[in-house]
XYZ file of C-alpha atoms in Angstrom:
754
model
C 89.966 57.184 53.422
C 87.558 59.862 54.809
C 87.281 60.681 58.473
C 83.731 59.465 58.728
C 84.670 56.028 57.250
C 87.626 55.661 59.554
C 85.406 56.554 62.522
C 82.713 53.985 61.362
C 85.340 51.204 61.064
C 86.764 52.146 64.502
C 83.415 52.085 66.287
C 82.610 48.623 64.686
C 86.024 47.385 65.796
C 85.720 48.698 69.406
C 82.050 48.116 70.247
C 81.898 44.525 68.990
C 84.721 43.444 71.243
C 85.015 43.190 75.131
C 88.157 44.618 76.580
C 89.290 43.496 80.076
C 90.950 46.310 82.243
C 93.990 44.248 82.721
C 94.590 43.603 79.147
C 94.071 47.264 78.314
C 96.611 48.236 80.957
C 99.096 45.715 79.579
C 98.930 46.825 75.944
C 98.368 50.602 76.630
C 96.704 50.630 73.106
C 96.421 54.187 71.802
C 93.428 55.342 69.655
C 95.726 56.190 66.720
C 97.050 52.653 66.729
C 93.567 51.140 66.373
C 92.851 53.562 63.472
C 96.043 52.502 61.834
C 95.061 48.862 61.963
C 91.808 49.592 60.168
C 93.400 51.904 57.639
C 96.065 49.213 56.849
C 93.211 46.844 56.240
C 91.731 49.317 53.662
C 95.102 49.522 51.778
C 95.897 45.728 51.738
C 95.874 44.011 48.322
C 96.604 40.395 47.500
C 97.710 39.622 43.935
C 98.953 36.081 43.286
C 97.854 32.881 41.827
C 95.534 31.423 44.553
C 92.195 29.528 44.837
C 89.813 30.649 47.647
C 86.674 28.973 48.717
C 84.210 30.759 51.107
C 82.231 28.163 52.987
C 79.292 30.177 54.311
C 76.921 28.946 57.204
C 73.357 29.546 56.183
C 71.763 27.738 59.150
C 68.937 28.844 61.436
C 71.405 29.358 64.356
C 73.392 32.070 62.265
C 70.084 33.704 61.312
C 69.420 36.046 58.378
C 71.240 38.952 60.034
C 74.344 37.000 60.755
C 74.310 35.597 57.199
C 74.019 39.056 55.686
C 76.969 40.327 57.789
C 79.145 37.348 56.705
C 78.197 38.050 53.110
C 79.305 41.629 53.676
C 82.607 40.505 55.000
C 83.076 38.219 51.902
C 82.432 41.138 49.549
C 84.777 43.348 51.576
C 87.523 40.733 51.353
C 87.061 40.397 47.642
C 87.735 44.069 47.185
C 91.250 43.537 48.313
C 91.804 40.440 45.969
C 93.197 40.611 42.437
C 90.404 38.530 41.085
C 91.118 37.177 37.430
C 91.481 33.762 35.836
C 95.241 33.681 36.236
C 95.431 35.369 39.661
C 93.055 34.876 42.540
C 90.007 32.718 41.812
C 87.063 32.713 44.308
C 84.305 30.208 44.887
C 81.326 30.159 47.293
C 79.685 27.056 49.045
C 76.580 27.439 51.144
C 75.563 24.971 53.749
C 72.766 24.332 56.224
C 71.407 20.908 56.352
C 73.244 20.238 53.026
C 75.994 21.855 51.123
C 75.623 23.534 47.807
C 78.150 25.012 45.339
C 76.785 28.523 44.582
C 79.784 29.873 42.668
C 82.523 27.603 41.164
C 86.066 28.788 40.797
C 85.804 28.925 36.910
C 82.254 30.360 36.576
C 83.121 34.080 35.872
C 85.697 36.176 34.073
C 86.064 39.332 36.249
C 85.682 40.734 39.701
C 82.551 42.701 38.695
C 80.891 39.539 37.353
C 81.872 37.693 40.646
C 80.337 40.400 42.830
C 77.025 40.276 40.825
C 76.828 36.500 41.443
C 77.583 37.004 45.170
C 74.886 39.631 45.635
C 72.351 36.942 44.314
C 73.111 34.546 47.008
C 70.239 34.159 49.580
C 69.895 32.788 53.153
C 68.518 29.242 53.195
C 68.277 28.041 56.802
C 68.373 24.557 58.031
C 70.636 22.742 60.607
C 74.386 23.372 60.986
C 76.105 20.466 59.084
C 79.629 21.857 59.035
C 81.249 18.447 58.708
C 79.260 17.681 55.514
C 80.329 21.043 54.088
C 84.000 20.352 54.648
C 83.686 16.906 53.109
C 81.898 18.500 50.167
C 84.931 20.810 49.715
C 87.263 17.833 49.687
C 85.267 16.169 46.861
C 83.950 18.985 44.742
C 85.242 22.390 46.095
C 88.326 22.725 44.070
C 87.262 20.917 40.935
C 88.398 22.717 37.868
C 91.457 23.862 39.916
C 94.944 24.514 38.752
C 98.059 22.491 39.388
C 99.055 21.536 42.962
C 101.582 24.395 43.330
C 98.756 26.972 43.582
C 97.750 27.704 47.171
C 94.448 26.557 48.170
C 92.554 28.588 50.896
C 89.305 27.784 52.658
C 87.543 30.562 54.627
C 84.801 28.979 56.864
C 82.259 31.654 58.068
C 80.183 29.968 60.818
C 78.900 30.368 64.407
C 80.734 27.083 65.264
C 77.509 25.311 66.427
C 78.045 22.238 64.369
C 75.643 19.321 64.422
C 77.499 16.133 63.901
C 81.140 15.214 63.408
C 83.376 17.948 62.105
C 87.007 17.512 63.348
C 87.864 14.622 61.137
C 86.750 16.363 57.958
C 88.774 19.557 58.959
C 91.855 17.519 59.658
C 91.514 15.625 56.345
C 91.196 19.019 54.592
C 94.337 20.532 56.315
C 96.371 17.318 55.601
C 95.507 17.700 51.907
C 97.455 21.163 51.927
C 94.492 23.473 52.339
C 94.937 26.468 54.476
C 91.695 26.829 56.733
C 90.637 30.151 58.206
C 87.556 30.186 60.543
C 85.677 33.460 60.826
C 83.127 33.742 63.615
C 79.516 34.984 62.947
C 77.175 36.478 65.449
C 77.939 34.742 68.824
C 80.495 32.167 67.789
C 81.541 29.006 69.763
C 85.198 29.895 69.613
C 86.481 26.616 70.996
C 85.178 24.774 67.939
C 86.393 27.351 65.468
C 89.924 27.230 66.844
C 89.992 23.489 66.614
C 88.967 23.672 62.912
C 91.330 26.398 61.746
C 94.952 25.949 60.826
C 97.644 26.431 63.454
C 98.361 28.645 65.278
C 94.775 29.394 65.693
C 95.411 32.967 66.813
C 96.464 33.741 63.260
C 93.609 31.924 61.546
C 90.484 32.762 63.549
C 88.696 36.138 63.217
C 85.361 37.805 63.767
C 83.251 38.786 60.806
C 81.594 41.766 62.559
C 84.991 43.489 62.620
C 85.330 43.335 58.872
C 88.285 45.789 58.520
C 90.184 44.152 61.365
C 89.410 40.606 59.939
C 90.650 41.754 56.488
C 93.752 42.988 58.033
C 94.310 39.765 60.124
C 93.656 37.429 57.160
C 95.981 39.163 54.801
C 98.599 39.519 57.592
C 98.621 35.801 57.973
C 98.787 35.182 54.266
C 101.794 37.550 53.976
C 103.629 35.994 56.938
C 103.029 32.439 55.526
C 104.358 33.645 52.135
C 101.037 32.840 50.320
C 100.886 36.383 48.913
C 102.384 39.854 49.631
C 99.615 41.973 50.982
C 101.323 44.212 53.491
C 101.994 47.607 51.887
C 105.750 48.795 51.706
C 106.786 50.526 54.955
C 104.107 48.765 57.145
C 104.987 46.144 59.743
C 103.281 43.234 61.622
C 102.644 43.729 65.361
C 101.152 41.479 68.004
C 99.049 42.424 71.033
C 96.736 40.728 73.555
C 92.997 40.970 72.814
C 89.686 39.300 73.896
C 87.202 37.383 71.860
C 83.633 37.235 73.182
C 80.569 34.980 72.752
C 77.109 34.609 74.222
C 76.463 31.430 75.958
C 73.468 29.709 77.775
C 74.341 28.821 81.245
C 72.388 26.514 83.537
C 72.004 27.895 87.066
C 70.452 26.258 90.024
C 67.886 28.407 91.690
C 66.930 26.171 94.630
C 65.058 23.013 95.604
C 61.264 22.791 95.544
C 58.699 20.259 96.453
C 57.538 18.205 93.547
C 54.976 15.295 93.080
C 56.576 11.979 92.060
C 53.539 9.704 92.065
C 51.696 8.051 94.966
C 52.314 5.189 97.490
C 48.998 3.594 98.081
C 46.459 6.323 98.732
C 48.989 8.895 99.741
C 50.900 11.229 97.214
C 54.726 10.681 96.932
C 56.697 14.054 97.008
C 60.293 15.020 97.340
C 62.626 18.049 96.845
C 63.505 18.632 93.200
C 66.154 21.028 91.871
C 64.866 23.950 89.882
C 67.207 25.516 87.193
C 67.278 28.597 85.186
C 69.014 29.228 81.948
C 70.770 32.551 81.467
C 72.543 34.240 78.584
C 76.084 35.301 79.754
C 79.059 36.714 77.968
C 82.169 34.592 77.832
C 85.592 36.060 77.139
C 88.532 34.245 75.561
C 91.979 35.957 75.758
C 93.999 35.479 72.553
C 96.833 37.216 70.694
C 96.069 39.281 67.726
C 98.540 39.754 64.725
C 97.866 42.855 62.707
C 99.583 45.073 60.205
C 100.124 48.711 61.126
C 101.122 51.395 58.479
C 102.747 54.712 59.307
C 100.726 57.767 58.359
C 101.624 61.402 57.644
C 99.505 62.375 60.696
C 101.923 60.524 62.970
C 104.060 63.613 63.270
C 100.987 65.583 64.554
C 101.468 68.413 62.042
C 98.066 70.102 62.823
C 98.481 72.822 65.582
C 95.922 74.471 67.890
C 93.770 71.351 68.227
C 93.379 70.890 64.394
C 92.412 67.371 63.363
C 94.662 65.679 60.879
C 93.036 63.739 58.158
C 95.338 61.240 56.306
C 94.948 61.104 52.533
C 97.057 58.145 51.579
C 100.440 57.264 52.934
C 102.036 60.641 52.171
C 99.385 63.322 52.065
C 97.242 64.889 54.856
C 95.016 67.902 55.522
C 94.034 69.639 58.698
C 90.572 70.419 59.879
C 91.142 73.625 61.907
C 88.974 75.194 64.752
C 87.364 78.509 64.167
C 89.843 81.306 63.612
C 92.719 79.071 62.346
C 91.564 78.006 58.924
C 93.785 80.414 57.084
C 96.916 78.366 57.758
C 97.229 74.703 56.370
C 98.605 73.525 59.673
C 96.135 75.718 61.849
C 98.888 78.222 62.970
C 99.510 80.517 64.722
C 99.959 78.994 68.262
C 97.476 80.186 70.911
C 99.031 81.208 74.228
C 97.969 81.734 77.891
C 98.169 85.293 78.977
C 96.700 84.602 82.471
C 98.036 83.116 85.756
C 96.018 80.417 87.207
C 96.547 76.923 88.646
C 94.575 74.315 86.563
C 93.887 70.701 87.451
C 92.596 68.564 84.584
C 90.206 65.833 86.059
C 89.604 63.052 83.361
C 86.951 60.487 83.742
C 88.399 56.968 83.231
C 85.305 54.862 84.086
C 84.147 51.533 82.615
C 81.010 53.251 81.425
C 83.025 55.653 79.308
C 84.949 52.870 77.472
C 88.450 52.680 76.301
C 87.637 54.676 73.101
C 86.209 57.541 75.041
C 89.156 57.677 77.424
C 91.578 57.797 74.439
C 89.556 60.625 72.999
C 89.987 62.554 76.122
C 93.797 61.913 76.202
C 94.001 62.956 72.552
C 92.099 66.123 73.239
C 94.213 66.994 76.209
C 97.427 66.406 74.310
C 96.351 68.627 71.508
C 95.150 71.291 73.887
C 98.568 71.382 75.535
C 100.396 71.404 72.308
C 98.284 74.336 71.216
C 98.581 76.703 74.241
C 101.725 75.822 76.203
C 105.121 77.184 75.860
C 108.216 77.281 78.117
C 107.192 80.656 79.494
C 103.502 80.003 80.052
C 102.497 81.357 83.592
C 99.691 78.652 83.871
C 100.651 75.635 86.121
C 98.844 72.439 85.380
C 98.216 69.093 87.027
C 96.411 65.850 85.981
C 93.990 63.563 87.869
C 91.860 60.578 86.804
C 88.822 59.136 88.391
C 86.645 56.029 88.202
C 85.638 54.370 91.374
C 88.483 56.104 93.078
C 90.724 59.151 92.292
C 94.485 59.308 91.426
C 96.585 62.463 91.137
C 98.589 61.688 88.075
C 100.746 64.874 88.008
C 100.645 67.445 90.799
C 100.076 71.091 90.057
C 103.303 72.587 88.682
C 105.230 69.214 88.768
C 105.994 69.521 84.958
C 106.789 73.039 84.018
C 108.354 71.764 80.737
C 105.383 71.319 78.246
C 107.057 68.229 76.751
C 107.241 66.406 79.970
C 103.562 67.486 80.832
C 102.467 65.995 77.431
C 104.377 62.908 78.089
C 102.590 62.578 81.437
C 99.320 62.637 79.582
C 100.504 59.985 77.092
C 101.308 57.745 80.079
C 97.783 57.882 81.552
C 96.422 54.353 81.929
C 92.738 53.466 81.652
C 91.492 52.813 85.203
C 87.910 51.572 84.838
C 85.402 51.338 87.593
C 82.218 53.326 88.298
C 82.082 56.947 87.377
C 82.029 58.700 90.752
C 82.413 62.410 89.819
C 81.187 63.588 93.257
C 83.808 61.662 95.019
C 86.467 62.871 92.639
C 85.433 66.523 93.125
C 85.618 66.234 96.849
C 89.044 64.548 96.710
C 90.662 67.131 94.375
C 89.412 69.926 96.366
C 91.160 68.691 99.363
C 94.303 67.180 97.749
C 94.555 68.466 94.125
C 96.092 71.921 94.694
C 98.939 71.007 97.062
C 101.696 72.496 95.037
C 105.228 73.569 96.232
C 105.371 77.440 96.530
C 107.765 79.356 94.321
C 109.526 80.704 97.422
C 109.583 78.984 100.798
C 107.871 81.887 102.603
C 105.373 82.871 99.970
C 102.186 80.892 99.390
C 100.753 80.480 95.811
C 97.485 82.530 95.835
C 96.567 82.144 92.171
C 92.916 81.303 91.047
C 92.294 77.582 91.184
C 90.466 75.859 88.358
C 89.313 72.175 87.940
C 88.598 71.214 84.358
C 86.317 68.163 84.459
C 86.463 66.128 81.328
C 83.472 63.609 81.508
C 81.402 61.581 79.140
C 78.998 59.631 81.337
C 76.572 60.661 84.197
C 77.968 60.220 87.638
C 76.785 57.333 89.784
C 77.077 59.327 92.921
C 75.744 62.706 94.020
C 77.613 65.680 92.481
C 75.778 68.831 93.730
C 76.996 68.846 97.318
C 80.859 67.971 96.374
C 80.671 70.663 93.595
C 79.385 73.115 96.062
C 82.006 72.105 98.519
C 84.693 72.852 95.845
C 83.147 76.206 94.821
C 82.882 77.249 98.571
C 86.494 76.832 98.734
C 87.101 79.231 95.936
C 87.684 76.654 93.283
C 86.294 77.403 89.846
C 84.946 74.335 88.037
C 84.797 74.244 84.089
C 82.893 71.280 82.836
C 83.431 69.563 79.379
C 80.652 67.169 78.831
C 78.230 65.781 76.126
C 75.082 67.757 75.242
C 72.822 65.153 76.891
C 74.610 65.940 80.341
C 73.826 69.633 80.261
C 71.749 69.596 83.493
C 74.242 67.623 85.680
C 77.342 69.538 84.358
C 75.562 72.909 85.036
C 74.858 71.746 88.602
C 78.461 70.908 88.898
C 79.947 74.147 87.540
C 77.309 76.307 89.214
C 77.120 78.466 86.012
C 76.280 77.475 82.438
C 78.822 80.034 81.214
C 81.559 77.641 82.647
C 80.177 74.665 80.761
C 81.439 73.320 77.266
C 79.152 70.865 75.601
C 80.118 68.639 72.775
C 78.094 66.606 70.281
C 80.789 63.902 69.513
C 84.040 63.127 71.435
C 85.932 62.979 68.055
C 85.057 66.683 67.571
C 86.530 67.918 70.963
C 89.531 69.583 69.313
C 87.263 72.345 68.013
C 86.470 73.343 71.666
C 90.300 74.214 72.367
C 89.946 78.017 71.880
C 86.781 78.030 73.935
C 88.334 76.026 76.822
C 91.412 78.336 76.777
C 89.145 81.427 76.896
C 87.088 80.022 79.830
C 90.207 79.167 81.807
C 91.616 82.733 81.380
C 88.325 84.357 82.202
C 88.676 82.968 85.734
C 91.760 85.287 86.103
C 89.534 88.279 85.130
C 86.441 87.420 87.235
C 84.554 90.045 89.177
C 86.268 93.268 90.325
C 89.566 91.833 91.011
C 91.918 94.687 91.975
C 89.022 97.095 92.278
C 88.054 98.791 95.604
C 84.374 98.097 96.392
C 81.983 97.982 99.497
C 79.227 95.642 98.523
C 76.121 94.829 100.753
C 73.726 92.039 99.907
C 70.105 92.261 101.151
C 68.282 88.862 101.201
C 64.618 88.371 101.652
C 64.295 85.919 104.491
C 60.582 86.038 104.856
C 57.905 83.430 104.877
C 56.898 84.456 101.356
C 60.413 83.051 100.172
C 60.301 80.019 102.345
C 63.197 78.103 104.104
C 64.078 75.951 101.125
C 64.183 78.752 98.667
C 66.248 80.891 101.020
C 69.054 78.343 100.617
C 69.058 79.187 96.952
C 69.665 82.962 97.860
C 72.583 81.896 100.139
C 74.067 79.724 97.262
C 73.724 82.643 94.944
C 75.559 85.046 97.225
C 78.354 82.517 97.985
C 78.929 81.746 94.245
C 78.996 85.413 93.427
C 81.267 86.365 96.349
C 84.131 84.310 95.019
C 84.319 86.611 92.087
C 85.504 89.432 94.311
C 88.933 90.042 95.865
C 87.842 90.098 99.533
C 90.335 91.815 101.783
C 90.701 95.076 103.647
C 92.323 96.977 100.776
C 90.149 95.863 97.809
C 86.571 94.466 98.210
C 84.548 94.215 101.317
C 81.290 92.518 101.615
C 78.421 92.806 104.153
C 75.054 90.865 104.539
C 71.696 91.865 105.786
C 68.657 89.531 105.868
C 65.106 90.599 106.610
C 61.593 89.526 107.448
C 59.450 92.056 109.240
C 62.639 93.491 110.752
C 66.178 93.490 109.270
C 69.074 91.610 110.851
C 72.815 92.306 110.022
C 74.572 88.916 109.471
C 77.882 90.645 109.230
C 79.189 94.139 108.549
C 81.509 95.285 105.815
C 84.685 95.168 107.942
C 83.944 91.870 109.630
C 85.763 89.490 107.383
C 88.958 89.908 105.413
C 89.038 86.710 103.313
C 86.752 85.082 100.813
C 86.602 81.748 102.730
C 85.366 83.603 105.946
C 82.583 85.211 103.872
C 81.577 81.909 102.357
C 81.158 80.367 105.794
C 79.315 83.308 107.242
C 76.818 83.521 104.410
C 76.143 79.809 104.953
C 75.351 80.433 108.615
C 72.801 83.169 107.945
C 69.503 82.239 109.615
C 66.109 82.059 107.929
C 63.733 84.545 109.655
C 60.137 83.860 108.451
C 57.381 86.466 109.083
C 56.185 89.012 106.604
C 58.634 90.992 104.516
C 59.378 94.736 104.832
C 62.024 95.600 102.187
C 61.792 99.294 103.028
C 62.840 98.690 106.694
C 65.777 96.642 105.339
C 66.993 99.377 103.097
C 66.720 102.065 105.830
C 68.812 99.777 108.014
C 71.374 99.408 105.281
C 71.519 103.260 104.821
C 71.740 104.173 108.457
C 73.887 101.130 109.726
C 75.551 99.159 106.980
C 76.912 102.075 104.813
C 78.366 103.965 107.746
C 82.065 104.409 108.570
C 81.552 102.849 111.981
C 80.506 99.546 110.359
C 83.354 99.513 107.951
C 82.319 101.657 105.025
C 85.255 103.367 103.488
C 85.142 106.941 102.383
C 85.859 107.553 98.658
C 85.323 103.847 97.826
C 82.571 102.777 95.404
C 79.543 101.201 96.995
C 76.790 98.969 95.799
C 73.659 97.395 97.399
C 72.099 94.194 95.862
C 68.489 93.218 96.830
C 67.161 89.700 96.242
C 63.395 89.385 96.680
C 60.354 87.444 95.598
C 58.265 90.666 95.304
C 56.548 90.636 98.597
C 56.832 93.500 100.968
C 58.017 95.966 98.282
C 55.340 98.512 98.996
C 57.533 100.509 101.420
C 60.931 100.226 99.582
C 60.772 103.004 96.970
C 61.639 105.999 99.153
C 64.561 104.238 101.116
C 66.009 102.967 97.873
C 65.807 106.602 96.450
C 67.691 107.850 99.535
C 70.442 105.284 99.039
C 70.801 106.189 95.257
C 70.780 109.846 96.101
C 73.815 109.254 98.499
C 75.786 107.931 95.443
C 75.382 104.134 96.063
C 74.294 101.903 93.243
C 71.290 99.900 93.881
C 70.744 96.527 91.981
C 67.642 94.370 92.380
C 66.973 90.686 91.425
C 63.333 89.616 91.343
C 62.495 86.061 91.435
C 59.143 85.054 89.972
C 56.202 87.017 88.564
C 56.933 90.504 89.564
C 55.968 93.635 87.821
C 58.831 95.423 86.367
C 57.620 98.737 87.467
C 57.918 97.588 91.100
C 61.657 96.645 90.508
C 62.285 99.814 88.743
C 61.156 101.983 91.764
C 63.881 100.236 93.836
C 66.858 100.147 91.223
C 66.060 103.360 89.516
C 67.192 102.135 86.198
C 66.103 99.254 83.958
C 69.773 98.477 83.508
C 70.143 97.558 87.259
C 67.203 95.098 87.268
C 67.453 91.382 86.637
C 64.316 89.048 86.553
C 64.375 85.228 86.877
C 61.518 82.891 86.595
C 62.420 80.598 89.507
C 65.082 80.174 92.214
C 66.644 77.393 90.218
C 67.416 79.981 87.489
C 69.317 82.307 89.780
C 72.605 80.593 88.869
C 72.178 81.909 85.263
C 72.532 85.475 86.384
C 75.641 85.346 88.578
C 78.174 86.590 86.102
C 75.744 89.127 84.680
C 75.190 90.753 88.151
C 79.019 90.740 88.905
C 79.798 92.493 85.555
C 76.898 95.027 86.163
C 78.255 95.736 89.716
C 81.898 96.083 88.507
C 80.862 98.269 85.479
C 78.783 100.567 87.659
C 81.520 100.733 90.314
C 84.167 101.833 87.707
C 81.946 104.785 86.544
C 79.325 105.372 89.308
C 80.478 107.988 91.923
C 80.653 106.772 95.421
C 78.990 108.482 98.277
C 80.463 111.994 98.690
C 82.012 111.987 95.319
C 81.109 114.509 92.515
C 78.817 113.270 89.787
C 80.526 112.230 86.519
C 80.049 114.116 83.255
C 76.826 113.451 81.341
C 78.659 111.937 78.403
C 80.370 109.447 80.678
C 77.106 108.546 82.202
C 75.554 107.892 78.750
C 78.495 105.656 77.874
C 77.976 103.742 81.205
C 74.222 103.362 80.397
C 74.925 102.057 77.019
C 77.409 99.436 78.355
C 74.983 98.147 80.861
C 72.246 97.940 78.265
C 74.406 95.831 76.051
C 75.184 93.612 79.042
C 71.602 93.158 79.882
C 70.819 92.355 76.220
C 73.480 89.718 76.386
C 71.878 88.321 79.550
C 68.425 88.129 78.000
C 69.762 86.230 74.976
C 71.544 83.987 77.414
C 68.338 83.277 79.259
C 66.410 82.423 75.929
C 69.121 79.710 75.316
C 69.135 78.190 78.678
C 65.644 78.321 80.084
C 63.082 75.746 78.976
C 59.892 76.831 77.188
C 57.774 75.913 80.154
C 59.691 78.266 82.406
C 59.012 81.126 79.981
C 55.338 80.562 80.308
């Protein structure tokens, strides 16, 4: 069976049935188990001497759509029957107001002829006279039948909304030796169908919408009752709790209202009368399902590196491998982590996601770990799940053995509740990375990563909790469907840390991409590279107070990509309106968290802008030894501006560049490139974004430009580099800028380009 067919059957099985959280937690059903049930239904065949009558409800309450679906089920069931004159014989009776024999047991010679006759059956309408139909079966249904030793089976397809007496006819039919199955159509009245069917009703009542499951259940019952042997060799019958649903009309009291009831003499007579409203509500009926499950070659999980195993019968399989692994039939070789980070996987387990979505996430996570983990992997991982609340399922580093970590994933239970991603991000920021240090006196200082696996939009705000996490030097990588692009970009703070998927069953193809994004965190920014970096922010009235917050957020998000301490990277901040103000000097803070807080505390100034005054201030104050600048250390200045007040900036910028300091400029809005060029001195040190919201798209690009320039650009007082090396630097930055422009074309809407 193809993967697309299996998925189609699975979706029909899942979405047509209501699962309660308690029953899900009790049975801990796995996605592969559900697929095995449907696959077994496809493989079942019944070949024995047997007479089967389909009694099909064609009334108005079933409707034409419900009738067509029940006819589809009948045709599907016949595919698994060995139809012939000496094996299985099939007849069809239609009923509405009156019953009619459409196909008698002896009116055809082959299965193909039977199917042609069935496809000519049409919907009739009428009332639901199920009792008359069952009496008709007693009198004429099995006419022309064989001797009494041949099993007789009646399969009633109805919504169970009979008009008239029906129980007596059903009892007489069962007393005559007929096995009676009841298959619900549309929104069945399950109480009636269970009373009509043979006992125990759990084994004889099914739902026509779940055609593969209903075929499986019916043939399982026929096998266990020794009517025929339909269960393939090596398969087994299993029982599990499940829920049947229906849609019922409920009468609800809305209140009492004054109503007229006649008159007494010349006066009207009124009183309070109840007012009712009729609502459609779903009712759930817990039952026990008995199904056949067959082992598959994919049970051993032979496909590595996130490859998808596709069964081709009971013994053969093939692997659909992600990009880069198709040369090996089992998707080898194994990927590996060559970086050192702490990773917390945060899985959505909300009711909106559904059990199916949650099981897809579990399957993806297991395959990811199987693909990348080994006993000597330096990465430490943890697990958390969220719905309305959050639970840390496995602490960071709790399971260093990959087998135990995968077992922890397998043991995850579906929680349900609302999808509160904002609450979850805030919680794991505070409690998710509390791991035991390797040595008692040494704290773990590895980069911290949260991988958010989500499938539905959050019901609570996510921007502030995500910002709270990023401000505490936590990198967020988001894995979400394409339609959640805007929300997940707001959470990660950077589209380059977002992984989008079209369908959850294709997540395995994202394993190499997720591994690369996790490890890229370990190589972010200028880690280990000495650098003095000064940000210069336009805080004038032209920018405005609200947009100034965007500039602060940009600096905060960018700063976490540098190793802030006295020996490696130092950061300073200057804001300006008409006059410049130093927020903090290069040697003020020696930790990233302190820098984050100080940037957030920077004050908006207002007034007109004078970028030239700000750059002179940076040259004469910020980049001096007395303010923390280190001799012989690479230096860079980054200016963020909306373009106002740049008239006096060219000469001061040239003086800074002449002193050996790299100058980068980011222009927001419609700014002439020539104006930016006079400040940066090179097109390769310029970035233009159409709006303040788009600043986040250039964070990583700026960091890579600064780091690339710092590795090759001479610092103040150093000798110039050879011309050949300068040309290589220019080419590298041009390539980087080209990648940035391509990225902008992918992520910015057409209206923003205009």
